[in-house]
PDB file of N, H, CA, C and O in Angstrom:
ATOM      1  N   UNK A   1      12.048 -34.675  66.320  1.00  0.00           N
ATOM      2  CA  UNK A   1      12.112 -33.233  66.115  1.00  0.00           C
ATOM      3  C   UNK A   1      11.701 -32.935  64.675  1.00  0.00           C
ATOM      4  O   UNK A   1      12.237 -33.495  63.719  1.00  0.00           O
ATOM      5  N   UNK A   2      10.808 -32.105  64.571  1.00  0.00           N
ATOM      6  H   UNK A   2      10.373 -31.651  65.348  1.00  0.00           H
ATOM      7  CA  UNK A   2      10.567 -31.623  63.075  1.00  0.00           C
ATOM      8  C   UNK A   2      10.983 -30.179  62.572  1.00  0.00           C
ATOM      9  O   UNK A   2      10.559 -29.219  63.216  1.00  0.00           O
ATOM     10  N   UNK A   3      11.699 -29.986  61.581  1.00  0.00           N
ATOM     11  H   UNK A   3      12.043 -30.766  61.058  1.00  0.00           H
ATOM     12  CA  UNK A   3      11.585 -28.583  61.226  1.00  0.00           C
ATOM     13  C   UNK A   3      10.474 -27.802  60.619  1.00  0.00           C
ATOM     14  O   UNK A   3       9.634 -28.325  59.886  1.00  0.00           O
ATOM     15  N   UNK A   4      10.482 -26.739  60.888  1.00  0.00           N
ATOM     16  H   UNK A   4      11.164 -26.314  61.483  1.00  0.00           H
ATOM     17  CA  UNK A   4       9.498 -26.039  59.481  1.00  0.00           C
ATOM     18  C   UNK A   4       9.812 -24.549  59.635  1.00  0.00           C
ATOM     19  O   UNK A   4      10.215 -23.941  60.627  1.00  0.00           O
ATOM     20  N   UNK A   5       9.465 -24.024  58.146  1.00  0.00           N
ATOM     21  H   UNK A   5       9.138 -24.518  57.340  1.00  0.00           H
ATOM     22  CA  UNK A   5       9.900 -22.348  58.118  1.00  0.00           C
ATOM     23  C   UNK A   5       8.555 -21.632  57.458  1.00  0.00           C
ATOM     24  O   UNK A   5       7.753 -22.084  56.641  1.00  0.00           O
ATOM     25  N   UNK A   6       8.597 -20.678  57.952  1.00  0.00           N
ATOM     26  H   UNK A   6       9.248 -20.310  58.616  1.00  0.00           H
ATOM     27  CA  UNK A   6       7.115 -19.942  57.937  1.00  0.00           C
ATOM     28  C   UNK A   6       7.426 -18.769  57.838  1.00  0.00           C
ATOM     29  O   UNK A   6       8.266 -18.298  58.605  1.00  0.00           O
ATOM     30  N   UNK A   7       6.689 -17.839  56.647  1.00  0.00           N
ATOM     31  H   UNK A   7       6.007 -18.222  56.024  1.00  0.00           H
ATOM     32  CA  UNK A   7       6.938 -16.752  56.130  1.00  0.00           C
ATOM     33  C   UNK A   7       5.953 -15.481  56.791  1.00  0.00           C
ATOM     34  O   UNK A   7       4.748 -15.264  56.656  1.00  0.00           O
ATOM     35  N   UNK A   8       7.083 -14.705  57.608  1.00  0.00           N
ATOM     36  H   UNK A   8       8.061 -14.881  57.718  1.00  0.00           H
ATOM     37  CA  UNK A   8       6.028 -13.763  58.406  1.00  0.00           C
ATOM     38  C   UNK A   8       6.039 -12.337  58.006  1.00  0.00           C
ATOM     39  O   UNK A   8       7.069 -11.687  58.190  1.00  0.00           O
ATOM     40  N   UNK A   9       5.046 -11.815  57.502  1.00  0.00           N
ATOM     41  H   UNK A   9       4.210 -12.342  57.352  1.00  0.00           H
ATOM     42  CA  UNK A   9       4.722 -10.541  56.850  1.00  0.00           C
ATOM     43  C   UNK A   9       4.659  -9.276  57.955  1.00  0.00           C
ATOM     44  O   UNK A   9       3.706  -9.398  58.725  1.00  0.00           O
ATOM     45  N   UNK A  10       5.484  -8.089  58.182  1.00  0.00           N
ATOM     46  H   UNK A  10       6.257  -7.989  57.556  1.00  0.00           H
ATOM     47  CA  UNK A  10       5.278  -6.505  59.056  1.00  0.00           C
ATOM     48  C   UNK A  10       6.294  -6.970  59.797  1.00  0.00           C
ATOM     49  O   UNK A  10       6.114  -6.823  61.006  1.00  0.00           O
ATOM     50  N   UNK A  11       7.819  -7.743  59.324  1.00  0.00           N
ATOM     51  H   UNK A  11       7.966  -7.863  58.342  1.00  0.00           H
ATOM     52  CA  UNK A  11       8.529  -7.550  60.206  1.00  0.00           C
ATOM     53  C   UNK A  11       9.569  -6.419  59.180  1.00  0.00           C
ATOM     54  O   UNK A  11       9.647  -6.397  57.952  1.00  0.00           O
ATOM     55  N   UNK A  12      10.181  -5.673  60.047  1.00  0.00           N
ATOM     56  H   UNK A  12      10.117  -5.692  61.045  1.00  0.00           H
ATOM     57  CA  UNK A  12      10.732  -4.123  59.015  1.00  0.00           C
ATOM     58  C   UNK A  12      12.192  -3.682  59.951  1.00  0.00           C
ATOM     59  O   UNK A  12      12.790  -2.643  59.671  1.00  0.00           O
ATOM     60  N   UNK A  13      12.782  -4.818  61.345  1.00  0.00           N
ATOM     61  H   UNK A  13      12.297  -5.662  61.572  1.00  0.00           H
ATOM     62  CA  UNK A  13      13.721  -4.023  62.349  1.00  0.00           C
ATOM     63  C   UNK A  13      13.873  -5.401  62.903  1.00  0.00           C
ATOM     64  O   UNK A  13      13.300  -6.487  62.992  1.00  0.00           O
ATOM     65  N   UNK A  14      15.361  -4.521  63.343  1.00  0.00           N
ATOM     66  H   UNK A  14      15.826  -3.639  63.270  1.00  0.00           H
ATOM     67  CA  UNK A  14      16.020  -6.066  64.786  1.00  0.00           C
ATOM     68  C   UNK A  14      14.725  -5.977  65.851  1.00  0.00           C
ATOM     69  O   UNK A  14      14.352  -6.946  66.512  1.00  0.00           O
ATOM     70  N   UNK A  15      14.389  -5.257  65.881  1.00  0.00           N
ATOM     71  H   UNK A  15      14.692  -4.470  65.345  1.00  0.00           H
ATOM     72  CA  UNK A  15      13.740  -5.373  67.063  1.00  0.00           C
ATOM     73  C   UNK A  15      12.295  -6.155  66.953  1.00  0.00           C
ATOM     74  O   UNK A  15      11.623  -6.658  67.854  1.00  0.00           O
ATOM     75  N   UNK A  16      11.996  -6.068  65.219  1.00  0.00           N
ATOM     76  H   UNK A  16      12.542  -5.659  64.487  1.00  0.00           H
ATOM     77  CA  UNK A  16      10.770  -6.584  64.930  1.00  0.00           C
ATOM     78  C   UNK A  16      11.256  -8.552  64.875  1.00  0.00           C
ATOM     79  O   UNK A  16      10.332  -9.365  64.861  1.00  0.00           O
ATOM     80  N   UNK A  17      12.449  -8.952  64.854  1.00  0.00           N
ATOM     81  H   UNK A  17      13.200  -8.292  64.865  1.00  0.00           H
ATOM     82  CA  UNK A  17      13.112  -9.910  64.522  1.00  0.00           C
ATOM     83  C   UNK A  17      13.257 -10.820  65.703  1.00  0.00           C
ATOM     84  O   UNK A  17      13.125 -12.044  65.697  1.00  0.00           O
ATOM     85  N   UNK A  18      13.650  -9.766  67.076  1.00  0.00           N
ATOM     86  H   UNK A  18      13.757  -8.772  67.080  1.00  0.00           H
ATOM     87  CA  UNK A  18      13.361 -10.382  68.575  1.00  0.00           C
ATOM     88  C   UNK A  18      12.127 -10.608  69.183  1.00  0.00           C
ATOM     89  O   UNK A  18      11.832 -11.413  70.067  1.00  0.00           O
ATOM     90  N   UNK A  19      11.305  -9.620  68.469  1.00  0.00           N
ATOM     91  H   UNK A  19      11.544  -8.967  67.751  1.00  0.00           H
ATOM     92  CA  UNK A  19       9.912  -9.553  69.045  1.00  0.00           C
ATOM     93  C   UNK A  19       9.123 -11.436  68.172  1.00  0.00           C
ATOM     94  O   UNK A  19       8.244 -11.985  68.836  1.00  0.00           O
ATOM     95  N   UNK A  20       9.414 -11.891  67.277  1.00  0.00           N
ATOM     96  H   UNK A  20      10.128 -11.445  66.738  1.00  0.00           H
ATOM     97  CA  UNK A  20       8.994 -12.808  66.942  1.00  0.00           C
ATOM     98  C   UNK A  20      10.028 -13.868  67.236  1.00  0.00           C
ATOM     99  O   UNK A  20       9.602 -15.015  67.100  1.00  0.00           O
ATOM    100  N   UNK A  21      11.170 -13.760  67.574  1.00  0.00           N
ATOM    101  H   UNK A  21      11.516 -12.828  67.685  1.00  0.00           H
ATOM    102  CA  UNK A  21      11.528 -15.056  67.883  1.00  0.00           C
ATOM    103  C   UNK A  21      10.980 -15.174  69.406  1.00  0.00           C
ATOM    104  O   UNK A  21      10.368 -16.229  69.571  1.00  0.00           O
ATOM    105  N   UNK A  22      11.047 -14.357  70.552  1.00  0.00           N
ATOM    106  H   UNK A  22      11.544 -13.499  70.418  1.00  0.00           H
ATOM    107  CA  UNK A  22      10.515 -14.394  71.903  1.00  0.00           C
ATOM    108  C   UNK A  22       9.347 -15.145  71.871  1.00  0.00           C
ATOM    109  O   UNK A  22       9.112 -16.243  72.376  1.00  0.00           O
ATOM    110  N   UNK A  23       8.624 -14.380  71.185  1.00  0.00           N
ATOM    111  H   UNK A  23       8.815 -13.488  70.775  1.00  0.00           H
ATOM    112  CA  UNK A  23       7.082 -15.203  70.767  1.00  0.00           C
ATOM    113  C   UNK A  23       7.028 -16.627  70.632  1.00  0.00           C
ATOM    114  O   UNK A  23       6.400 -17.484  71.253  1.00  0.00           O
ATOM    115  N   UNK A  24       7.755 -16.674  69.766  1.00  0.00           N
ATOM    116  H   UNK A  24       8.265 -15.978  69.261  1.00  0.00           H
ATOM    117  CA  UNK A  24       7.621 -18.229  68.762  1.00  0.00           C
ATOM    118  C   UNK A  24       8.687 -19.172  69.786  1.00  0.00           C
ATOM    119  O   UNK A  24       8.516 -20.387  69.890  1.00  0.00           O
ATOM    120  N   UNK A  25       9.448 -18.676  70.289  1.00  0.00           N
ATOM    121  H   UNK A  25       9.586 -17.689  70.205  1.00  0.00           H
ATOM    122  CA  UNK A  25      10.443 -19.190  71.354  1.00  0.00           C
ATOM    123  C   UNK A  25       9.557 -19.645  72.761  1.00  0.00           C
ATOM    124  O   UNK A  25      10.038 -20.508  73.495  1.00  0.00           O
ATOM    125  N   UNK A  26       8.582 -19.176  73.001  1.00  0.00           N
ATOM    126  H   UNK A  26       8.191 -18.475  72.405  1.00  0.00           H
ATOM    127  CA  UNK A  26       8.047 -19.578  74.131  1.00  0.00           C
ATOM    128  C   UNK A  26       6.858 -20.439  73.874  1.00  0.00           C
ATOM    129  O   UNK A  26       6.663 -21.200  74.821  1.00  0.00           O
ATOM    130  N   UNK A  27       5.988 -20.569  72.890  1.00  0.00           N
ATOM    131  H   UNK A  27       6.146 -19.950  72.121  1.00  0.00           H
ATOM    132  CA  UNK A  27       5.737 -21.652  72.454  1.00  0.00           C
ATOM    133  C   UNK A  27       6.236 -22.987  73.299  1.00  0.00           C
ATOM    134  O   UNK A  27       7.401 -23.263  73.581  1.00  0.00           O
ATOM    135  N   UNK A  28       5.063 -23.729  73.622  1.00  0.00           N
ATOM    136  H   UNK A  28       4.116 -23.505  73.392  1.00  0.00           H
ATOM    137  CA  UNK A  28       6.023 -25.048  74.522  1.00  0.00           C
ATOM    138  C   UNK A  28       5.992 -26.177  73.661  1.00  0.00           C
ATOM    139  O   UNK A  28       4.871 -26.494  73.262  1.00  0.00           O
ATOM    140  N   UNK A  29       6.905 -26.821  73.302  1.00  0.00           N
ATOM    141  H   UNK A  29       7.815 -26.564  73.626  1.00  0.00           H
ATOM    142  CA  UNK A  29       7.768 -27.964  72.746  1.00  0.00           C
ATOM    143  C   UNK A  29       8.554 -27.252  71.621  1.00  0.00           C
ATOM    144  O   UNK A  29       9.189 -28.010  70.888  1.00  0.00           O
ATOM    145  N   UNK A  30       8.630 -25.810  71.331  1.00  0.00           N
ATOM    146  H   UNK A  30       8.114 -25.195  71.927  1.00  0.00           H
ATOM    147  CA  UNK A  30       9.601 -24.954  70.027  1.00  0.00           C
ATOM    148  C   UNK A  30      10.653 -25.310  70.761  1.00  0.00           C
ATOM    149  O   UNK A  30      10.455 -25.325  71.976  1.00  0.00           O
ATOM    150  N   UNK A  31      11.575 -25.564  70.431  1.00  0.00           N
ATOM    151  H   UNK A  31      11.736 -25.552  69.444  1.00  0.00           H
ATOM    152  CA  UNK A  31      13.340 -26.271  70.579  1.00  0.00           C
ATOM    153  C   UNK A  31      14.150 -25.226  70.199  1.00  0.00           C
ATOM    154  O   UNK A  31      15.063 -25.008  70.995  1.00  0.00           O
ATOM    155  N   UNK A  32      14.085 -24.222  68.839  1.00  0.00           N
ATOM    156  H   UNK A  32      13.343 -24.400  68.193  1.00  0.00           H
ATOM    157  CA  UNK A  32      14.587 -23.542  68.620  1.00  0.00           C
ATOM    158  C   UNK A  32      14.016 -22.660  67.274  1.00  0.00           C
ATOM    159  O   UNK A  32      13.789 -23.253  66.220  1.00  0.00           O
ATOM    160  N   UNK A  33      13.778 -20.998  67.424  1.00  0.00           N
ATOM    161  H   UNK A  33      13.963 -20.516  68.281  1.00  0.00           H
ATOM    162  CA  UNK A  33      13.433 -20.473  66.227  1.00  0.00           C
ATOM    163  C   UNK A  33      14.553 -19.788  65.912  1.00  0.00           C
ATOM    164  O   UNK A  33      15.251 -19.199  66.738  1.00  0.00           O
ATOM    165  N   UNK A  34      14.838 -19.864  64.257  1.00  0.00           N
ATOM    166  H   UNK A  34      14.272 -20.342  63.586  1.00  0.00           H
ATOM    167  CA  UNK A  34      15.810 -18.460  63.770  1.00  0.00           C
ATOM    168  C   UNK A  34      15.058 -17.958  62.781  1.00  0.00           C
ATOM    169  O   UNK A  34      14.643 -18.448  61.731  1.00  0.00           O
ATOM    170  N   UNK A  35      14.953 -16.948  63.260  1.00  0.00           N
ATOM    171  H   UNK A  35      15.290 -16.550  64.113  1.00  0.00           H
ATOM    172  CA  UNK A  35      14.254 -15.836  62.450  1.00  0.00           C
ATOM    173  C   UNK A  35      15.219 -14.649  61.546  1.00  0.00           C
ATOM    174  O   UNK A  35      15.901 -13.727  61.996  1.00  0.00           O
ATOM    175  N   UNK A  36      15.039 -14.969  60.448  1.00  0.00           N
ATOM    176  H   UNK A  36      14.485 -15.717  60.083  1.00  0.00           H
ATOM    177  CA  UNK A  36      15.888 -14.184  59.304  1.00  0.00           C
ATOM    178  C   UNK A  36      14.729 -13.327  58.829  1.00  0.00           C
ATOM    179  O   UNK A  36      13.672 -13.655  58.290  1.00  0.00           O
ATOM    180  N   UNK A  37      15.470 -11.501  59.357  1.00  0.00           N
ATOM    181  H   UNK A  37      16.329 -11.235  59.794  1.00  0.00           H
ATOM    182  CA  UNK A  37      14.947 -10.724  58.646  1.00  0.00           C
ATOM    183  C   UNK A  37      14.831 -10.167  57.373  1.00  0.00           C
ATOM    184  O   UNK A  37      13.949  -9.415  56.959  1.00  0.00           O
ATOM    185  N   UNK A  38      16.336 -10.847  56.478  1.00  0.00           N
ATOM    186  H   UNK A  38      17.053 -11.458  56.814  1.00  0.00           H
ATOM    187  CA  UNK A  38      16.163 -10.403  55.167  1.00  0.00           C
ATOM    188  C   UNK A  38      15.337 -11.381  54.401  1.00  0.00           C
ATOM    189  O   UNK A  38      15.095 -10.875  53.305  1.00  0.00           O
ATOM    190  N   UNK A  39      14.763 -12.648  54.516  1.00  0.00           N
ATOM    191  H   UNK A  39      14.959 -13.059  55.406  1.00  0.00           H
ATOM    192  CA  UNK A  39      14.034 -13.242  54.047  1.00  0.00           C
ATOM    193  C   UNK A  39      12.422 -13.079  54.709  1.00  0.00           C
ATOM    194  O   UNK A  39      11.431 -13.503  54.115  1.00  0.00           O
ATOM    195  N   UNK A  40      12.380 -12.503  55.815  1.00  0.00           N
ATOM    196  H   UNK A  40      13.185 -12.158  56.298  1.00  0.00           H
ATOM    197  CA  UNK A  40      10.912 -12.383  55.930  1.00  0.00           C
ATOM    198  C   UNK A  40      10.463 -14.170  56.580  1.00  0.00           C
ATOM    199  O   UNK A  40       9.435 -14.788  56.305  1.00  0.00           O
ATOM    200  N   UNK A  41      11.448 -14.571  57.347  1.00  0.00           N
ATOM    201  H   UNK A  41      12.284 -14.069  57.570  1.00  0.00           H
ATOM    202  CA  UNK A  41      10.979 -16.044  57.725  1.00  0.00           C
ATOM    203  C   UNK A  41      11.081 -16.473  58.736  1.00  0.00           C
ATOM    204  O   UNK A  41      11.784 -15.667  59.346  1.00  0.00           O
ATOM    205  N   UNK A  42      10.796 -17.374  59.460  1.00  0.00           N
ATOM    206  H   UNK A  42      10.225 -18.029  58.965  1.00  0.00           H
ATOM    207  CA  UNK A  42      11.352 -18.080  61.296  1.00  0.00           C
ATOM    208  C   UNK A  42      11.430 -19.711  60.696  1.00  0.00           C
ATOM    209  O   UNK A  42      10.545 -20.313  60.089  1.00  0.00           O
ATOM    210  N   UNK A  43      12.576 -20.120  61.022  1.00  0.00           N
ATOM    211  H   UNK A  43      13.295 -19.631  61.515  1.00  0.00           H
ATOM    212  CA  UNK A  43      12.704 -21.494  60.949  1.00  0.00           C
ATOM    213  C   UNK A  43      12.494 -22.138  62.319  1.00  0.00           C
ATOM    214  O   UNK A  43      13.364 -21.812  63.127  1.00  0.00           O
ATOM    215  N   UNK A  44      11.584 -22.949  62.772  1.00  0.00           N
ATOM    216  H   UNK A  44      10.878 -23.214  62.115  1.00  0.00           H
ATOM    217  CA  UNK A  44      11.310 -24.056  64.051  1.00  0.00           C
ATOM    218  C   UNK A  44      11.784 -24.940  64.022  1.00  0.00           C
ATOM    219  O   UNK A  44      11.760 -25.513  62.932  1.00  0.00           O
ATOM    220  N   UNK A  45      12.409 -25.524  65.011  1.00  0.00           N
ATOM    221  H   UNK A  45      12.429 -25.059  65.896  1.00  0.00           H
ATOM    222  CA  UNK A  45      12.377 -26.864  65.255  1.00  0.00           C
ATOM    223  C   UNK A  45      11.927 -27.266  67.044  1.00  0.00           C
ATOM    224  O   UNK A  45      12.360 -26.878  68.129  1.00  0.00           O
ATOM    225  N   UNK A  46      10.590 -28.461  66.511  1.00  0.00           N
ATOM    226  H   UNK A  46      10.239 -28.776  65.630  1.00  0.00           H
ATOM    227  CA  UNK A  46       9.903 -28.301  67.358  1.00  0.00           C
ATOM    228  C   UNK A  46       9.357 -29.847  68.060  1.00  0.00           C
ATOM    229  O   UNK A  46       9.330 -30.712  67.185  1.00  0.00           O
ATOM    230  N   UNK A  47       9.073 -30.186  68.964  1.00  0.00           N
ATOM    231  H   UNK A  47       9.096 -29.484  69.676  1.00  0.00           H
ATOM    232  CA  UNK A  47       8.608 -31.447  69.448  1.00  0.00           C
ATOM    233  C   UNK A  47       7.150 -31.695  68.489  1.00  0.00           C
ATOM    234  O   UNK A  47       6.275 -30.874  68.763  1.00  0.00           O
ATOM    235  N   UNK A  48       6.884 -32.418  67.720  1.00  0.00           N
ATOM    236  H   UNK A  48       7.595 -33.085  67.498  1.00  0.00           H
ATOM    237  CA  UNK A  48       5.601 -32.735  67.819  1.00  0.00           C
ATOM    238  C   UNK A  48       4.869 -33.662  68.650  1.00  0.00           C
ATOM    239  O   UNK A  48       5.384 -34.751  68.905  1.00  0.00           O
ATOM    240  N   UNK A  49       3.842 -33.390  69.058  1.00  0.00           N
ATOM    241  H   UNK A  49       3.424 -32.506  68.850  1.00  0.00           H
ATOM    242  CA  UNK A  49       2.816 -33.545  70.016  1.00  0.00           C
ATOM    243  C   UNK A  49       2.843 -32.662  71.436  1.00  0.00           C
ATOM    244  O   UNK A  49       2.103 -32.855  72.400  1.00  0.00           O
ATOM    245  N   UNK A  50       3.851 -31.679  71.323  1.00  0.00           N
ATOM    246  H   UNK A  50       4.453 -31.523  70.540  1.00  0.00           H
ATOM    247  CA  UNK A  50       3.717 -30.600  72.264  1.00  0.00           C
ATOM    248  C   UNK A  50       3.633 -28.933  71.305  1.00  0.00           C
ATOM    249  O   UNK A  50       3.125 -27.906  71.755  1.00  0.00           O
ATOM    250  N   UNK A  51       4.251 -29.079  69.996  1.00  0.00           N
ATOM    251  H   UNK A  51       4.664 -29.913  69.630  1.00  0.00           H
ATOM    252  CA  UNK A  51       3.615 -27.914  69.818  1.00  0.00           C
ATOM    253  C   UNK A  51       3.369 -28.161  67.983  1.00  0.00           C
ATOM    254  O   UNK A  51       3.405 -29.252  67.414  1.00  0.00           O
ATOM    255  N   UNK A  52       3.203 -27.255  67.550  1.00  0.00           N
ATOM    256  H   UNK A  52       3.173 -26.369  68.012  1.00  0.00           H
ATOM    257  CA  UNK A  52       2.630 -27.655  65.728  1.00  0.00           C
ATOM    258  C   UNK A  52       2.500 -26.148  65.166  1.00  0.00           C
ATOM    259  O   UNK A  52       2.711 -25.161  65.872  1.00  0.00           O
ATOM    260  N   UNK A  53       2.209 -26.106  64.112  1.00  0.00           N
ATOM    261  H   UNK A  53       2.037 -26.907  63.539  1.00  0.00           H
ATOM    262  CA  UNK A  53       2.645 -24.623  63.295  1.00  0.00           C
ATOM    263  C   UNK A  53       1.725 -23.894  63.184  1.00  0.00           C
ATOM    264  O   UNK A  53       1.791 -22.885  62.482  1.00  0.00           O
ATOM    265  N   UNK A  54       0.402 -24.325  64.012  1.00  0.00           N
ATOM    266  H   UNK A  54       0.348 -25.145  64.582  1.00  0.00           H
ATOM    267  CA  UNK A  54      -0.949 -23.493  64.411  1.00  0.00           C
ATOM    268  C   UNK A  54      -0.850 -23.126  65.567  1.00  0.00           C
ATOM    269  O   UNK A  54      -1.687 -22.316  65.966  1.00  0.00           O
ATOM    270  N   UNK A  55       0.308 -23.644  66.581  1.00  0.00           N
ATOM    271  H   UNK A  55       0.988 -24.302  66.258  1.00  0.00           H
ATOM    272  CA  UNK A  55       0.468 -22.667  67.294  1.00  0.00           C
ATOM    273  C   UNK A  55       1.432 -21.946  67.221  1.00  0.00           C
ATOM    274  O   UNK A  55       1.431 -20.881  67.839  1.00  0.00           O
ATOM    275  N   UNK A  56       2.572 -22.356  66.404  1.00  0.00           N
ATOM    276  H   UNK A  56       2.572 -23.221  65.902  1.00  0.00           H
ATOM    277  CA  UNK A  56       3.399 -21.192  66.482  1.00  0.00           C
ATOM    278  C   UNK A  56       2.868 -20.003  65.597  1.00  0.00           C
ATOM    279  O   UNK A  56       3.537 -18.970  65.605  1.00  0.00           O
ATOM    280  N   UNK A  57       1.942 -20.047  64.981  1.00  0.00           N
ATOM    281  H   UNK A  57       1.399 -20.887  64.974  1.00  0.00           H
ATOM    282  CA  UNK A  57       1.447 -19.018  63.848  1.00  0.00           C
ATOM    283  C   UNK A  57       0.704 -18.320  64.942  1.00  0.00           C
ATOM    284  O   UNK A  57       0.965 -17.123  65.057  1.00  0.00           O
ATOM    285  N   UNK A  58      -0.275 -18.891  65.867  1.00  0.00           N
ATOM    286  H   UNK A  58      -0.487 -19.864  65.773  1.00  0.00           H
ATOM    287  CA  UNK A  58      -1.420 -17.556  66.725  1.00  0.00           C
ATOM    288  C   UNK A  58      -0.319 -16.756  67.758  1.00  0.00           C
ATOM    289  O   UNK A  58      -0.543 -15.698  68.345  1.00  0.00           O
ATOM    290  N   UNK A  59       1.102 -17.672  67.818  1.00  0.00           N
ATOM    291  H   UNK A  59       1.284 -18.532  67.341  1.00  0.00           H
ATOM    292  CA  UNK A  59       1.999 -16.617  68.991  1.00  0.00           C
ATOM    293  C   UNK A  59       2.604 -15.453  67.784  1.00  0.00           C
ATOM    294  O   UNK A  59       2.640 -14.311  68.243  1.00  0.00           O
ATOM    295  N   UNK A  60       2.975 -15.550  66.646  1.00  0.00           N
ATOM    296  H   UNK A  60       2.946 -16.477  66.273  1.00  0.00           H
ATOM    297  CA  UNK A  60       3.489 -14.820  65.621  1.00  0.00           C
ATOM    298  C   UNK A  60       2.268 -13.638  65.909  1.00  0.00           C
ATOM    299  O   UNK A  60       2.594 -12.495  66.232  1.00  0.00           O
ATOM    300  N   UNK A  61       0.578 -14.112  65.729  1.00  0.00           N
ATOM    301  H   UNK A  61       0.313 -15.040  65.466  1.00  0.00           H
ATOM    302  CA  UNK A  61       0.178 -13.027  65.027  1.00  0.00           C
ATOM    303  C   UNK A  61      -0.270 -12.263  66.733  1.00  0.00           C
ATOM    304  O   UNK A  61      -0.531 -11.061  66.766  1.00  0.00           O
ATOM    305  N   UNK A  62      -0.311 -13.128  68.072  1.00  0.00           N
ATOM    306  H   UNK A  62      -0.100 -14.105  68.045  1.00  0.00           H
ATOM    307  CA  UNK A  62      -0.146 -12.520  69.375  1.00  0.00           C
ATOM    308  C   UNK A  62       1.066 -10.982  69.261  1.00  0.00           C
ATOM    309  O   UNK A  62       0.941  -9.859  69.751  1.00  0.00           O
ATOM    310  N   UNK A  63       1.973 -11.465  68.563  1.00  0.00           N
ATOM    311  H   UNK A  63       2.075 -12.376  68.165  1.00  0.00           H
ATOM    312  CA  UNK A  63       3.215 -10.616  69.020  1.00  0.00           C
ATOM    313  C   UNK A  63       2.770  -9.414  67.624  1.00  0.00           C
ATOM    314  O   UNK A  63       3.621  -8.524  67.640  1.00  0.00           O
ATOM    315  N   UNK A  64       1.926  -9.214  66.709  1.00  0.00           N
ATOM    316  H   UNK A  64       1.235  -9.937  66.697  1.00  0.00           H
ATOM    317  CA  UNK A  64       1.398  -8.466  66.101  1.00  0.00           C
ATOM    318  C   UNK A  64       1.874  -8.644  64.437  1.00  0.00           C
ATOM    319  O   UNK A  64       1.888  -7.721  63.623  1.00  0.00           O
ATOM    320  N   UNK A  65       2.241 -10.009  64.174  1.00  0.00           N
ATOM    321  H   UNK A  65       2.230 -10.759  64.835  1.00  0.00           H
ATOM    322  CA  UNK A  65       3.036  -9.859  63.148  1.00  0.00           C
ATOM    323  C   UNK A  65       1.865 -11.448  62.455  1.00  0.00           C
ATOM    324  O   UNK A  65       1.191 -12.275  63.070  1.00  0.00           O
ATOM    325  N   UNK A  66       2.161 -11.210  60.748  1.00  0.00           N
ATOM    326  H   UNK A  66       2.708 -10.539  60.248  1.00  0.00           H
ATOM    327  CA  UNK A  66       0.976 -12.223  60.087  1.00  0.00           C
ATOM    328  C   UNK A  66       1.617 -13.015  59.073  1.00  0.00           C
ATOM    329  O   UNK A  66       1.985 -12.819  57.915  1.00  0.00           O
ATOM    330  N   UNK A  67       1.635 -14.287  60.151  1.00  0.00           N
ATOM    331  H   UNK A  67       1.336 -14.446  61.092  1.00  0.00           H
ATOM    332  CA  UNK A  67       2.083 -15.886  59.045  1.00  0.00           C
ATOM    333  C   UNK A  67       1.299 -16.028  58.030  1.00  0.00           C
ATOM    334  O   UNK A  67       0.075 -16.114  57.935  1.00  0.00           O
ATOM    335  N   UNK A  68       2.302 -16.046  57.142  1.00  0.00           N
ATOM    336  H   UNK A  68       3.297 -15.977  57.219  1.00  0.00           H
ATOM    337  CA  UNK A  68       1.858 -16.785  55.553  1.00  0.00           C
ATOM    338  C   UNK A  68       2.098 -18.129  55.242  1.00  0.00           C
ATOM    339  O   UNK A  68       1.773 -18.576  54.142  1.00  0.00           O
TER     340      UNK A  68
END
């Protein structure tokens, strides 16, 4: 299992906070995201060789929101 945390820019609401963990949550091999809105971040923990942080970044910017 690997972690990693990734800084996501136009989140501004709870609702902007569910809308990217759903995202990043369905991702296949993501294990688990927490997404903290006062830091602007989603922490993964994720299988590698089923998923990696290029894909959790194109489901972030799918759900309308832009990894840094």
């Amino acid at each position: 299992m690997t972690q990693e945390t990734i800084k996501v820019e136009g989140m501004s609401c709870m609702h902007c906070q569910m809308r990217v963990k759903k995202a990043v949550e369905a991702v296949e091999g993501v294990q688990k995201a927490d997404v903290n809105l006062q830091t602007k971040q989603v922490t993964i923990d994720y299988e590698e060789g089923k998923a990696n942080t290029e894909k959790v970044k194109d489901a972030i910017r799918e759900a309308g929101y832009e990894p840094v």
